[in-house]
Amino acid sequence: AKTLVNGIMDGRGYIDSFGHNNGSYHRSQSVIHHVFKGWGDRLTRDVKARLASLRASGGTPLSDGIQFGLDALSDRRVMFVLTDGQPQHRHKSVIRHQLRMAKKSGIIVIGIGLKEWSVQTTFPDNNIVCMEMKELPDLLIGKVNELVQGIGSQFRGRRVMSTR
């Protein structure tokens, strides 16, 4: 399947014309966005090097990463959100709204917490907590199988329309 791999991190802080960060917005800092692998990119040495350079640092502007992912989806219907931290406080209500809109659009969003339990409350419908990276492939395959079986059961017993 085609994949897009991107990452977000905090940039510099925002201040108003008086030199204050008044905190009235869900984001108090700029966001730096990295695309490690684009939809059409093959898994080349360059892509592998970009993925290997991924480092956790700073805060977790999770709603910005989710929005980028939702905007990038077209005919793709599953989005995995990997995080090693809790979303910044003001992002939580934005994320709840994003998840409601994704669900309405038929997009399945799966939160994956890397040694982070907050994904269970941030992504209450679909989440995985991974304590060791070596466990991640099996956990992902298990979650995908669970989703496929759940989606398939919705269509059992219904007549499939003819394409003729």
Short mmCIF file of C-alpha atoms in Angstrom, two decimals, residues 8-149:
data_model
loop_
_atom_site.label_atom_id
_atom_site.label_comp_id
_atom_site.label_asym_id
_atom_site.label_seq_id
_atom_site.Cartn_x
_atom_site.Cartn_y
_atom_site.Cartn_z
CA ILE A 8 5.79 17.35 13.41
CA MET A 9 7.58 19.11 16.22
CA ASP A 10 7.48 22.44 18.00
CA GLY A 11 9.28 25.35 16.45
CA ARG A 12 9.76 28.81 17.89
CA GLY A 13 7.22 30.35 20.26
CA TYR A 14 4.63 32.87 19.09
CA ILE A 15 4.46 36.24 20.77
CA ASP A 16 2.06 39.11 20.21
CA SER A 17 3.03 42.71 19.44
CA PHE A 18 3.51 43.35 23.18
CA GLY A 19 5.99 40.50 23.55
CA HIS A 20 3.51 38.15 25.29
CA ASN A 21 2.20 34.71 24.47
CA ASN A 22 -1.38 35.22 25.63
CA GLY A 23 -2.26 31.52 25.32
CA SER A 24 -5.63 32.13 23.69
CA TYR A 25 -4.93 29.70 20.83
CA HIS A 26 -4.49 25.92 20.88
CA ARG A 27 -0.96 26.42 19.59
CA SER A 28 1.59 28.66 21.25
CA GLN A 29 4.52 27.75 19.00
CA SER A 30 5.17 27.36 15.34
CA VAL A 31 5.31 23.84 13.97
CA ILE A 32 8.12 22.27 11.99
CA HIS A 33 6.85 19.68 9.56
CA HIS A 34 9.03 16.96 8.04
CA VAL A 35 7.99 14.61 5.24
CA PHE A 36 10.14 11.51 5.62
CA LYS A 37 8.42 9.54 2.84
CA GLY A 38 5.93 10.92 0.32
CA TRP A 39 3.02 8.97 -1.18
CA GLY A 40 4.93 8.17 -4.36
CA ASP A 41 8.38 7.67 -2.83
CA ARG A 42 9.98 4.27 -2.98
CA LEU A 43 11.76 3.01 0.12
CA THR A 44 15.18 4.12 -1.11
CA ARG A 45 18.40 4.70 0.78
CA ASP A 46 17.53 8.40 1.08
CA VAL A 47 14.10 7.68 2.55
CA LYS A 48 15.61 5.17 4.98
CA ALA A 49 18.20 7.76 6.03
CA ARG A 50 15.46 10.35 6.65
CA LEU A 51 13.50 7.84 8.74
CA ALA A 52 16.63 6.87 10.68
CA SER A 53 17.24 10.56 11.48
CA LEU A 54 13.86 10.86 13.21
CA ARG A 55 14.31 12.02 16.81
CA ALA A 56 11.81 12.90 19.49
CA SER A 57 12.27 16.39 20.87
CA GLY A 58 10.18 19.18 22.27
CA GLY A 59 6.42 19.14 22.66
CA THR A 60 3.72 17.17 20.88
CA PRO A 61 1.70 19.40 18.51
CA LEU A 62 -0.43 16.37 17.67
CA SER A 63 -3.44 18.17 16.21
CA ASP A 64 -1.22 19.75 13.55
CA GLY A 65 0.15 16.35 12.50
CA ILE A 66 -3.34 14.85 12.43
CA GLN A 67 -4.65 17.71 10.30
CA PHE A 68 -1.80 17.33 7.82
CA GLY A 69 -2.57 13.61 7.57
CA LEU A 70 -6.30 14.19 7.09
CA ASP A 71 -5.63 16.80 4.42
CA ALA A 72 -3.23 14.42 2.63
CA LEU A 73 -5.73 11.54 2.53
CA SER A 74 -7.85 11.22 -0.57
CA ASP A 75 -8.82 7.68 -1.51
CA ARG A 76 -6.86 6.27 1.43
CA ARG A 77 -8.99 5.50 4.44
CA VAL A 78 -6.67 4.54 7.32
CA MET A 79 -4.34 6.85 9.21
CA PHE A 80 -1.86 5.72 11.85
CA VAL A 81 -0.76 8.39 14.34
CA LEU A 82 2.42 7.44 16.22
CA THR A 83 3.31 9.47 19.27
CA ASP A 84 5.69 9.25 22.17
CA GLY A 85 3.91 11.91 24.19
CA GLN A 86 0.64 13.39 25.27
CA PRO A 87 -0.87 16.04 23.05
CA GLN A 88 -0.35 19.56 24.27
CA HIS A 89 -3.26 20.58 26.52
CA ARG A 90 -5.01 22.98 24.15
CA HIS A 91 -4.79 20.45 21.30
CA LYS A 92 -7.11 17.92 23.00
CA SER A 93 -10.41 19.55 22.01
CA VAL A 94 -9.11 20.11 18.47
CA ILE A 95 -8.16 16.41 18.23
CA ARG A 96 -11.61 15.33 19.44
CA HIS A 97 -13.15 17.44 16.67
CA GLN A 98 -10.72 16.05 14.06
CA LEU A 99 -11.55 12.46 15.06
CA ARG A 100 -15.30 13.14 14.80
CA MET A 101 -14.83 14.63 11.32
CA ALA A 102 -12.59 11.74 10.22
CA LYS A 103 -15.16 9.20 11.41
CA LYS A 104 -17.94 11.04 9.53
CA SER A 105 -15.77 10.87 6.40
CA GLY A 106 -15.13 7.14 6.80
CA ILE A 107 -11.48 7.54 7.79
CA ILE A 108 -10.19 5.17 10.45
CA VAL A 109 -7.62 6.84 12.73
CA ILE A 110 -5.48 4.57 14.88
CA GLY A 111 -3.43 6.13 17.68
CA ILE A 112 -0.19 4.34 18.50
CA GLY A 113 1.51 5.25 21.75
CA LEU A 114 5.22 4.49 21.88
CA LYS A 115 5.66 3.91 25.63
CA GLU A 116 2.74 6.31 26.02
CA TRP A 117 -0.62 5.32 27.54
CA SER A 118 -2.43 8.59 26.80
CA VAL A 119 -3.38 7.27 23.33
CA GLN A 120 -6.11 5.25 25.04
CA THR A 121 -7.95 8.44 25.99
CA THR A 122 -6.84 10.54 23.00
CA PHE A 123 -7.91 7.86 20.47
CA PRO A 124 -10.62 5.97 22.38
CA ASP A 125 -12.00 4.06 19.35
CA ASN A 126 -8.73 2.67 17.97
CA ASN A 127 -5.42 2.62 19.80
CA ILE A 128 -2.32 0.56 20.46
CA VAL A 129 0.23 0.97 23.23
CA CYS A 130 3.66 -0.33 22.25
CA MET A 131 6.24 -0.65 25.02
CA GLU A 132 9.05 -2.04 22.84
CA MET A 133 9.66 -1.16 19.18
CA LYS A 134 10.21 -4.81 18.30
CA GLU A 135 6.54 -5.43 19.28
CA LEU A 136 5.19 -2.80 16.89
CA PRO A 137 4.89 -4.92 13.69
CA ASP A 138 2.86 -7.64 15.44
CA LEU A 139 0.66 -5.06 17.19
CA LEU A 140 -0.01 -3.25 13.90
CA ILE A 141 -0.85 -6.47 12.06
CA GLY A 142 -3.17 -7.48 14.89
CA LYS A 143 -4.97 -4.11 14.79
CA VAL A 144 -5.32 -4.18 10.99
CA ASN A 145 -6.72 -7.76 11.15
CA GLU A 146 -9.17 -6.65 13.83
CA LEU A 147 -10.34 -3.75 11.66
CA VAL A 148 -10.65 -5.87 8.52
CA GLN A 149 -12.72 -8.48 10.36
#
